[in-house]
Coordinates of N, CA and C in Angstrom, one line a residue:
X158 N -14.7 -1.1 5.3 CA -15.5 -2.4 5.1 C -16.5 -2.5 6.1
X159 N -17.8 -3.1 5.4 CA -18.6 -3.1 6.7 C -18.3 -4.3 7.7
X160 N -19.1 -4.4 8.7 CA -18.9 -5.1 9.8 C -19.4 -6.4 9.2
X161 N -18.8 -7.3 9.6 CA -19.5 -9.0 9.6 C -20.5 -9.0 10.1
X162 N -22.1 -8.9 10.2 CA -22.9 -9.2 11.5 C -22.8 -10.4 12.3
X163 N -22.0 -11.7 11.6 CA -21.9 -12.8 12.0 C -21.0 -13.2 13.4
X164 N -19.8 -12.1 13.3 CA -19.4 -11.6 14.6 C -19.6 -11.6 15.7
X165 N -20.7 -10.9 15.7 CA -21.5 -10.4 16.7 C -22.4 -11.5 17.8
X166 N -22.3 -12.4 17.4 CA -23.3 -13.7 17.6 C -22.7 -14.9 17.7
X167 N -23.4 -15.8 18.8 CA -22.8 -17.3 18.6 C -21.7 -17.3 19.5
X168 N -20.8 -18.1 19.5 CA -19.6 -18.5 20.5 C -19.1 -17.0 20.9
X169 N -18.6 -16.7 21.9 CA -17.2 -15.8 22.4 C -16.3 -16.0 21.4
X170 N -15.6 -15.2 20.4 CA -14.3 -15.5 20.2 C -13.1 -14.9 20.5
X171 N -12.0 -15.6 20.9 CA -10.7 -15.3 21.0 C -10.5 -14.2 20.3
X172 N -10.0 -13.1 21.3 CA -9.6 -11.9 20.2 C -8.2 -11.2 20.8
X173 N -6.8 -10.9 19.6 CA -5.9 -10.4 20.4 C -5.9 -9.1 20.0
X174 N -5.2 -8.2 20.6 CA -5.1 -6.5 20.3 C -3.5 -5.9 20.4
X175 N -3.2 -5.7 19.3 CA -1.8 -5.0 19.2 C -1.7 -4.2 18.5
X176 N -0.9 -3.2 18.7 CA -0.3 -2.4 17.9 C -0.1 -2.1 16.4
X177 N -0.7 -1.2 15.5 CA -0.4 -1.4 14.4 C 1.2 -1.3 13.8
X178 N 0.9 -1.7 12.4 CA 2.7 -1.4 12.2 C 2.9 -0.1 12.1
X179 N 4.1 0.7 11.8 CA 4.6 2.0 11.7 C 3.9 2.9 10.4
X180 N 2.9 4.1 10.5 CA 2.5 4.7 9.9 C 1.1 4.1 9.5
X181 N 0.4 3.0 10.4 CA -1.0 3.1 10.3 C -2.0 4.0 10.8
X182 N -3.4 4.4 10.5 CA -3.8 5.2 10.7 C -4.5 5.2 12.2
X183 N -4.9 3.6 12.1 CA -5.8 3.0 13.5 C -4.4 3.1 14.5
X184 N -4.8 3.0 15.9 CA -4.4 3.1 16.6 C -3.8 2.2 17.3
X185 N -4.9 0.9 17.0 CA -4.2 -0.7 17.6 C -5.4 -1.5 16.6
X186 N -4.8 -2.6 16.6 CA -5.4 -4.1 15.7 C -5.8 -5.0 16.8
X187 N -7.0 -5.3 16.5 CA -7.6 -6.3 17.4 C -8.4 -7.5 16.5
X188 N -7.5 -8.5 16.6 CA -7.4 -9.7 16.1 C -9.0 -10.5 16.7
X189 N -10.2 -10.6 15.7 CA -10.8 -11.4 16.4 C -11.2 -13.1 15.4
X190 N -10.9 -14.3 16.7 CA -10.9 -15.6 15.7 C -12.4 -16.1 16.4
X191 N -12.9 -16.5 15.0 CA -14.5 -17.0 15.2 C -14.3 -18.7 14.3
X192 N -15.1 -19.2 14.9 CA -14.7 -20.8 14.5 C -16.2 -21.2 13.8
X193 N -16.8 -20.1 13.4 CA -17.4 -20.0 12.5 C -17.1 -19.6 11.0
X194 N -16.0 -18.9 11.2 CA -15.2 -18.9 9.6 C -14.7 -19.7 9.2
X195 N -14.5 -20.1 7.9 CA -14.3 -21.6 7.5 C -12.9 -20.8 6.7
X196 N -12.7 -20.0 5.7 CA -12.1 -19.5 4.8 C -11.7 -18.0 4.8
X197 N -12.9 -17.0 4.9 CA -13.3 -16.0 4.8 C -12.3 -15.0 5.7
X198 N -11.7 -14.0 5.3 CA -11.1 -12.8 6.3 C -11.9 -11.5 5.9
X199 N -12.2 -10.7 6.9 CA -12.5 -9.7 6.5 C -11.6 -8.0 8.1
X200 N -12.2 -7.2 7.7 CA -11.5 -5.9 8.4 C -12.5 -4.8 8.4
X201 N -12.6 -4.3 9.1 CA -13.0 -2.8 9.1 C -12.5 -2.3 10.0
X202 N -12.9 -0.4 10.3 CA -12.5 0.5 11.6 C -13.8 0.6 12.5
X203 N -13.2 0.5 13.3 CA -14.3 0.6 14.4 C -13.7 1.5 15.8
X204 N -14.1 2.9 15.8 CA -13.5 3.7 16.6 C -12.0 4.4 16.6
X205 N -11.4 4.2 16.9 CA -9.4 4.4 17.1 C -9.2 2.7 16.7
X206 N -9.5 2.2 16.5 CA -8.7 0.8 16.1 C -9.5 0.2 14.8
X207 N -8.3 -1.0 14.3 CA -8.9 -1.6 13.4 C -9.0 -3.3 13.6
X208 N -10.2 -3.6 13.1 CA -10.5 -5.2 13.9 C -10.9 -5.9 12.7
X209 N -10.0 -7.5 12.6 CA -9.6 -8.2 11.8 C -10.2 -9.5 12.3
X210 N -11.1 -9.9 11.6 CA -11.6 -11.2 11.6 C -11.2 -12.3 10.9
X211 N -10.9 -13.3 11.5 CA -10.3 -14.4 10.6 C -10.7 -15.9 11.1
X212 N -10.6 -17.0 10.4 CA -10.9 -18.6 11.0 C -10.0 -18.7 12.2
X213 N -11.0 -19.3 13.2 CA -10.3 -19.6 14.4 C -8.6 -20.8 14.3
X214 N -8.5 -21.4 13.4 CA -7.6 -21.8 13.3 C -6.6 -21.8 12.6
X215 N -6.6 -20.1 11.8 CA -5.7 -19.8 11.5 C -4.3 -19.7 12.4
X216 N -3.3 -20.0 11.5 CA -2.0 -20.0 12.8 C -1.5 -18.4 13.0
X217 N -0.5 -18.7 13.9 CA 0.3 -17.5 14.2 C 0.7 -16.3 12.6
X218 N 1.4 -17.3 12.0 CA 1.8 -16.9 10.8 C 0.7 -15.8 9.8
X219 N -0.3 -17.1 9.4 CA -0.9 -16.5 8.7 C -1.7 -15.5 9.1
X220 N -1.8 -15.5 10.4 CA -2.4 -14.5 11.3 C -1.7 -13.0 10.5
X221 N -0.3 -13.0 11.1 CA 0.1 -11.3 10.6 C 0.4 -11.8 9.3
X222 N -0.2 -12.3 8.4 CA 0.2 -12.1 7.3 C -1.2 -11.5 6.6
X223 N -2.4 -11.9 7.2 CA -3.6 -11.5 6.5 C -3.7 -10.0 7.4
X224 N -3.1 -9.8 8.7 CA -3.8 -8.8 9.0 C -2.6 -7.4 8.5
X225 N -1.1 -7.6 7.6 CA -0.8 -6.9 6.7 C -1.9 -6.5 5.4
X226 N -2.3 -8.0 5.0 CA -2.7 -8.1 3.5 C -4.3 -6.7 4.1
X227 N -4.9 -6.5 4.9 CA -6.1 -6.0 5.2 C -6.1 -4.8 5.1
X228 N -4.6 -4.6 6.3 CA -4.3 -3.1 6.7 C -4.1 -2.4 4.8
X229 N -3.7 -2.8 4.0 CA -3.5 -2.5 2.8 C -4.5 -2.3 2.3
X230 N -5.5 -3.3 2.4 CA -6.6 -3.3 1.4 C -7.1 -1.5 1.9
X231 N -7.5 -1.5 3.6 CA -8.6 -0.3 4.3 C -7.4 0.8 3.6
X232 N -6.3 0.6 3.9 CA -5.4 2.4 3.4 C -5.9 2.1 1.8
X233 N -6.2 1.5 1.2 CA -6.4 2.0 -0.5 C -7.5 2.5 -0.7
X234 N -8.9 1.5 0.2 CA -9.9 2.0 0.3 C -10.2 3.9 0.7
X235 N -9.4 3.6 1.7 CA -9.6 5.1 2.4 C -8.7 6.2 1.5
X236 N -7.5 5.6 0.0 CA -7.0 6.8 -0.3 C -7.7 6.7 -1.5
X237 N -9.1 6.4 -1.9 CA -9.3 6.9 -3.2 C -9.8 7.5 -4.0
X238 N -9.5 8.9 -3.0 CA -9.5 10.4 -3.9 C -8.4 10.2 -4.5
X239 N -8.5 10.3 -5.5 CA -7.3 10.9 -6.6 C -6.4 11.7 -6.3
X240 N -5.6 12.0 -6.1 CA -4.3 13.3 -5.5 C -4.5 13.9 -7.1
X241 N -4.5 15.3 -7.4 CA -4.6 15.9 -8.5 C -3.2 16.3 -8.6
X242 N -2.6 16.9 -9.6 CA -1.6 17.2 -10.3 C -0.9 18.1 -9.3
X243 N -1.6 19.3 -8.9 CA -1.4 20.1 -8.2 C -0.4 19.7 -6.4
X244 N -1.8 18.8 -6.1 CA -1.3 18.4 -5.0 C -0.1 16.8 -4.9
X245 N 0.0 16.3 -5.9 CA 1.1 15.4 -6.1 C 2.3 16.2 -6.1
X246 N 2.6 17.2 -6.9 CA 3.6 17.9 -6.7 C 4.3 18.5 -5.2
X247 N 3.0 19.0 -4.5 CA 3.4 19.4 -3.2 C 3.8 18.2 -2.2
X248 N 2.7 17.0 -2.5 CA 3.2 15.8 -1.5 C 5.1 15.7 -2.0
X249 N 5.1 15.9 -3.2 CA 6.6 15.3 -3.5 C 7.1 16.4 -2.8
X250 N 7.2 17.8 -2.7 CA 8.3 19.0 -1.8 C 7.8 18.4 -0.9
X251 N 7.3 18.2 -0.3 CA 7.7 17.3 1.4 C 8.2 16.4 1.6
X252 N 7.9 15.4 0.3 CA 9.0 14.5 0.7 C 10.5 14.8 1.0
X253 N 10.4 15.4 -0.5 CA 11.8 15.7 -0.7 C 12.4 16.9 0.8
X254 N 12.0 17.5 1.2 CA 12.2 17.9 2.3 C 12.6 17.3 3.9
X255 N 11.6 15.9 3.7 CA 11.8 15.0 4.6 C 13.1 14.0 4.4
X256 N 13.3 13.9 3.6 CA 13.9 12.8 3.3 C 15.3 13.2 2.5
X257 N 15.2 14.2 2.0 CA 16.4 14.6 1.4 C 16.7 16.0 1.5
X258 N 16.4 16.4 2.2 CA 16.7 17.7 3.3 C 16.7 18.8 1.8
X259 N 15.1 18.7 1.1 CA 15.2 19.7 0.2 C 15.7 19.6 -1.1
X260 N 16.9 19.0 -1.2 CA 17.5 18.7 -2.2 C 16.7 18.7 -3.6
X261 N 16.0 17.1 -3.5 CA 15.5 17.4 -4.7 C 14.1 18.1 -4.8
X262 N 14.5 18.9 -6.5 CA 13.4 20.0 -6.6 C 13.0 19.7 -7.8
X263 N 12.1 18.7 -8.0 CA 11.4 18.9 -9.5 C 10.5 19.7 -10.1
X264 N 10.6 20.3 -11.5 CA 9.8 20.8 -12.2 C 8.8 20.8 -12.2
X265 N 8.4 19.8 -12.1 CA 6.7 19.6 -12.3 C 6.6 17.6 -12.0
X266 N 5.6 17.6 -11.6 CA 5.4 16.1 -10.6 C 3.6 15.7 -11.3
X267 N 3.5 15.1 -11.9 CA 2.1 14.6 -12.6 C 1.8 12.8 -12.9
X268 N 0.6 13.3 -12.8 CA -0.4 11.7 -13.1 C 0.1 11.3 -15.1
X269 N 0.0 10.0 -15.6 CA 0.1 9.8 -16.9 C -0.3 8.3 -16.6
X270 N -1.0 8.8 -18.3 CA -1.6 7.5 -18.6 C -1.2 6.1 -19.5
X271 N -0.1 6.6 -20.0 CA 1.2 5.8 -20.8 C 1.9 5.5 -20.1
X272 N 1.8 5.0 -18.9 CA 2.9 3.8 -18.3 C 2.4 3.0 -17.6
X273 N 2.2 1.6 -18.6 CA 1.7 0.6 -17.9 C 2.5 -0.3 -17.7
X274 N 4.3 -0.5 -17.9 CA 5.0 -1.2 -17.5 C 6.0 -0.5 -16.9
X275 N 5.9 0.8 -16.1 CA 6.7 1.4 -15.3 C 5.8 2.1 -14.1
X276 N 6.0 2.5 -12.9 CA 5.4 2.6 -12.0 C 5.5 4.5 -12.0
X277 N 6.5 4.2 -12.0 CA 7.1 6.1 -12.3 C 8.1 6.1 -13.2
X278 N 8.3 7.2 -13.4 CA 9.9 7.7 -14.6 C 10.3 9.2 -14.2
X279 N 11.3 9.8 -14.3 CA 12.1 11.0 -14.0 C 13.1 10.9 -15.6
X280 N 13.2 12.1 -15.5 CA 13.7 13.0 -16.4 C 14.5 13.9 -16.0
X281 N 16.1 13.4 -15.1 CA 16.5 14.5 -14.9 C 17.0 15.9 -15.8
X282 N 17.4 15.7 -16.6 CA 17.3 16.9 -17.2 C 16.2 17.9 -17.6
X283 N 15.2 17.5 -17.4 CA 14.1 18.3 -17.4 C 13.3 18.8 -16.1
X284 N 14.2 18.3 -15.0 CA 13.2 17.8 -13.6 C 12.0 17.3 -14.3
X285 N 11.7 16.1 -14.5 CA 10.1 16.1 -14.6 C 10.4 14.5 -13.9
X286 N 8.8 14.7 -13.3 CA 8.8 13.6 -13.1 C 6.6 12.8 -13.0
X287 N 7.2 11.6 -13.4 CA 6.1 11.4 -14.0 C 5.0 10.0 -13.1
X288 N 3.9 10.1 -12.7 CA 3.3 8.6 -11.9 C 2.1 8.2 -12.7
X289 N 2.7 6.3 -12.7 CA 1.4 6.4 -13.7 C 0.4 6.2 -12.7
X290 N -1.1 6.4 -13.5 CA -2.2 6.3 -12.9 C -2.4 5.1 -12.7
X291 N -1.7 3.7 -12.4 CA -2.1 2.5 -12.3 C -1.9 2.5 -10.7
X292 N -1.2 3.9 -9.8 CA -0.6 3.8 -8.3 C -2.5 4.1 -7.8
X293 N -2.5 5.0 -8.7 CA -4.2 6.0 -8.1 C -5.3 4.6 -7.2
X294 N -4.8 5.0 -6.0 CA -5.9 3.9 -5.1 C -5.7 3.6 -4.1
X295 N -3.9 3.1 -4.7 CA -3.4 2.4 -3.8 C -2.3 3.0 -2.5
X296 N -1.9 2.1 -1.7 CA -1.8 2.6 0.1 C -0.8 4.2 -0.3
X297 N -1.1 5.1 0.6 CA -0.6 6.0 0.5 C 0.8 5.9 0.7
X298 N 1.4 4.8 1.6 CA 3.2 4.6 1.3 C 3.6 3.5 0.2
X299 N 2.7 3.7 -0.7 CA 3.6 2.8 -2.0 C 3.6 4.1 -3.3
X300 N 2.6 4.8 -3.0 CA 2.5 6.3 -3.4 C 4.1 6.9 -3.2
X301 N 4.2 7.2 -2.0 CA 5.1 8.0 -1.5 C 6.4 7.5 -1.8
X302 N 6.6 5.9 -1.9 CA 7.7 5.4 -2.3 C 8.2 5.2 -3.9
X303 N 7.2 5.4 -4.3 CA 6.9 5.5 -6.1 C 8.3 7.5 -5.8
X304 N 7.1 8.1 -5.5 CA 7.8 9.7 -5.4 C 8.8 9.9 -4.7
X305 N 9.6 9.6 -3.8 CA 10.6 9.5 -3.2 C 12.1 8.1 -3.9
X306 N 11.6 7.6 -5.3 CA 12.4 6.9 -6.2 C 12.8 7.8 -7.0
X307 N 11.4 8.2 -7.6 CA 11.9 9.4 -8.8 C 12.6 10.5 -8.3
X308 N 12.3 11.3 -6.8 CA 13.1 12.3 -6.5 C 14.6 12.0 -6.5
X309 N 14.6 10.7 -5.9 CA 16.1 10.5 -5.7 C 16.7 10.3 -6.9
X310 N 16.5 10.1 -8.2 CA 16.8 9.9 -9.4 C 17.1 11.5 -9.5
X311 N 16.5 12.4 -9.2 CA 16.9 13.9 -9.8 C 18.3 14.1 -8.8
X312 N 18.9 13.2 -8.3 CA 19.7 13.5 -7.4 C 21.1 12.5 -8.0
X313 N 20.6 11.5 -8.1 CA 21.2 9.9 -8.8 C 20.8 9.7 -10.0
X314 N 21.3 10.0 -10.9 CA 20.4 9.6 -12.5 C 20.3 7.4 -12.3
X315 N 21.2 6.9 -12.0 CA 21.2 6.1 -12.0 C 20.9 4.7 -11.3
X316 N 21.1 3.5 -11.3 CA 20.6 2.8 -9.9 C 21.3 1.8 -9.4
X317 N 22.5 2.9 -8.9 CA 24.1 2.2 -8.5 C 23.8 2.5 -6.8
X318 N 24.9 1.6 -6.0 CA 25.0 2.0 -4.7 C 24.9 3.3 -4.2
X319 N 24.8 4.5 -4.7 CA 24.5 5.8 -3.9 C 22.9 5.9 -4.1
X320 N 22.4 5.7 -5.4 CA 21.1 5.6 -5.4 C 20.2 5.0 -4.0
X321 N 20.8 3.6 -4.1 CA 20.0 3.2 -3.0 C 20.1 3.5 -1.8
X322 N 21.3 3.9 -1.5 CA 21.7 4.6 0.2 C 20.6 5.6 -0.1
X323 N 20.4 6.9 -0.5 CA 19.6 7.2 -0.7 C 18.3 7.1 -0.3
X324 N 17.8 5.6 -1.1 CA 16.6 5.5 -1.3 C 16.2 4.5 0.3
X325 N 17.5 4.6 1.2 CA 17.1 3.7 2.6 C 16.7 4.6 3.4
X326 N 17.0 6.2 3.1 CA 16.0 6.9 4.1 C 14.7 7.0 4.0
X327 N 13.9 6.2 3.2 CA 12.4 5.8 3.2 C 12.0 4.8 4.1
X328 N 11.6 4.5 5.2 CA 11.6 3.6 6.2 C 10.4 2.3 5.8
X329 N 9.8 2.6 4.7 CA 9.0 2.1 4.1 C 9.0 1.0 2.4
X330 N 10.3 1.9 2.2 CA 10.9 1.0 1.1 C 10.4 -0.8 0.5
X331 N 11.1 -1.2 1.5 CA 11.2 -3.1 1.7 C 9.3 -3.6 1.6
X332 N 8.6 -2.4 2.1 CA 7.0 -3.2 2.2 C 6.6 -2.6 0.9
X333 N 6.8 -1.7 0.4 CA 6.4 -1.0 -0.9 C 6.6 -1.7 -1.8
X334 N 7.7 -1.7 -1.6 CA 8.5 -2.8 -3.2 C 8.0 -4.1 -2.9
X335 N 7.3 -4.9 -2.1 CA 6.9 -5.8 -1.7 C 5.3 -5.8 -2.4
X336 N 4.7 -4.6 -2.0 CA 3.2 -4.8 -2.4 C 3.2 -4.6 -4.1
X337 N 4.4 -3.7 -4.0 CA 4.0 -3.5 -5.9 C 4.6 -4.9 -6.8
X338 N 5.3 -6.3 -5.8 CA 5.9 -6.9 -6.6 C 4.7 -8.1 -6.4
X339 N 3.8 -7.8 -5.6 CA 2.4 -8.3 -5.2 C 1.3 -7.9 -6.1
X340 N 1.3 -6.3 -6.7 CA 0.6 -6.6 -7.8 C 0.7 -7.0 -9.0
X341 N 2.4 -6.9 -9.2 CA 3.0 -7.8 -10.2 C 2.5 -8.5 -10.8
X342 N 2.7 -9.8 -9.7 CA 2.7 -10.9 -9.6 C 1.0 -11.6 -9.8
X343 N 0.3 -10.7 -9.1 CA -1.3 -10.9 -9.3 C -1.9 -11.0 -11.0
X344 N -1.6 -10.0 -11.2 CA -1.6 -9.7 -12.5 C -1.3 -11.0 -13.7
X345 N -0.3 -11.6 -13.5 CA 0.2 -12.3 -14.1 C -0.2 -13.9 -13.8
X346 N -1.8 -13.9 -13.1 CA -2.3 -14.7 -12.4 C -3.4 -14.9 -13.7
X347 N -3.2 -16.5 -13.8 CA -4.6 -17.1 -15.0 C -6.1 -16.2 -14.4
X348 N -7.1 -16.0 -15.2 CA -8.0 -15.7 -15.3 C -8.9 -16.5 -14.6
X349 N -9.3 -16.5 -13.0 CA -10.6 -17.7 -12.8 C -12.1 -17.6 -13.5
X350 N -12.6 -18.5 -14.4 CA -13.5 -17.7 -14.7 C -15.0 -18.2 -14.0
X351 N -16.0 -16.7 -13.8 CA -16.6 -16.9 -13.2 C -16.7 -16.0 -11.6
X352 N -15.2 -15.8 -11.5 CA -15.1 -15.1 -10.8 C -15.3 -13.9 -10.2
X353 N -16.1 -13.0 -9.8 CA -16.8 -11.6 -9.8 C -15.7 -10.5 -10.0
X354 N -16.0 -9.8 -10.3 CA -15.2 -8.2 -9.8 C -13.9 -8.6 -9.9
X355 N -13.3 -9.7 -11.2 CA -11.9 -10.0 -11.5 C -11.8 -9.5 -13.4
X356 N -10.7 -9.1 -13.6 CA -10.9 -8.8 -15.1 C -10.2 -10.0 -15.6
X357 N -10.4 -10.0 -17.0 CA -9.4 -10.8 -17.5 C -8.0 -10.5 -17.4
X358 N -6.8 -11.4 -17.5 CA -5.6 -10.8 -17.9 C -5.0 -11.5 -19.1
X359 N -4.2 -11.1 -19.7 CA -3.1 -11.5 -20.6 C -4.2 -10.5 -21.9

């Protein structure tokens, strides 16, 4: 994202700097509040870190809650090359390597364009396993938790207590299933009209 120029100018503002969360790309988050923002958040990278602009009187709370909602937006931005067929397959042998010490070994791992009310699907009897193209964009650990569901299925057909033991050696699980119950949920949001760069729904 580009820079605010508005930043740059006018009052000093208050700015904190911490640590990103586990598996970000920046190296630390540097919180800057300008009391010139009335509403408006924005993010970009700037060097080894990522800096988050927000209204000076945003609280504590909403504070790390926007500067999650951001770090998501810059990882979608930055993942959207397409992963091809090819290389989806190979991300999945690592996972499965990482996370289930090899175990699971699917047939074949591919993009599809018939699943708009499922995220992925497996076939274990076939190893196949399938992602729909509605993931293509978005953060590369809701990717990986999509593929590390269906592997564990080649392992668990089912989605009983072994399944999810399983599925807790993803240390990313709880935020995944979080953002995808966040696009869910968006989705299913009335149409503002008027609104730019929003589609209709229903």
């Amino acid at each position: 994202m580009p820079a605010d120029p508005l930043h740059r100018a006018g009052k000093p503002q208050r700015s904190t700097t911490s640590q990103p969360p586990s598996g970000s790309r920046a190296s630390a988050i540097e919180v800057r509040r300008s009391s010139r923002r009335r509403r408006t958040v924005s993010a970009y990278r700037e060097g080894d870190r990522t800096v988050v602009l927000i209204p000076a009187r945003m609280s504590e709370a909403e504070e790390q809650r926007w500067v999650t909602v951001m770090l998501d937006k810059l990882a979608a931005q930055e993942s959207k090359r397409t992963l091809g067929d090819t290389e989806l397959a190979e991300r999945a042998r690592r996972l499965s390597d990482q996370y289930f010490g090899g175990r699971a070994r699917p047939a074949s791992v591919r993009w599809v364009t018939n699943q708009n009310t499922r995220w992925g699907s497996c076939t274990p009897s076939e190893g196949s396993i399938r992602l729909s193209h509605r993931l293509q964009g978005m953060p590369e650990y809701v990717v990986d938790y999509v593929l590390v569901h269906e592997l564990a299925h080649l392992l668990v057909p089912g989605h009983g207590p072994r399944f999810w033991e399983l599925l807790e050696a993803y240390p990313r699980t709880e935020r995944a299933r979080g953002y995808l119950e966040g696009v869910v949920a968006a989705e299913r949001l009335p149409h503002v009209p008027g609104a730019r760069g929003e589609r209709p729904t229903g």
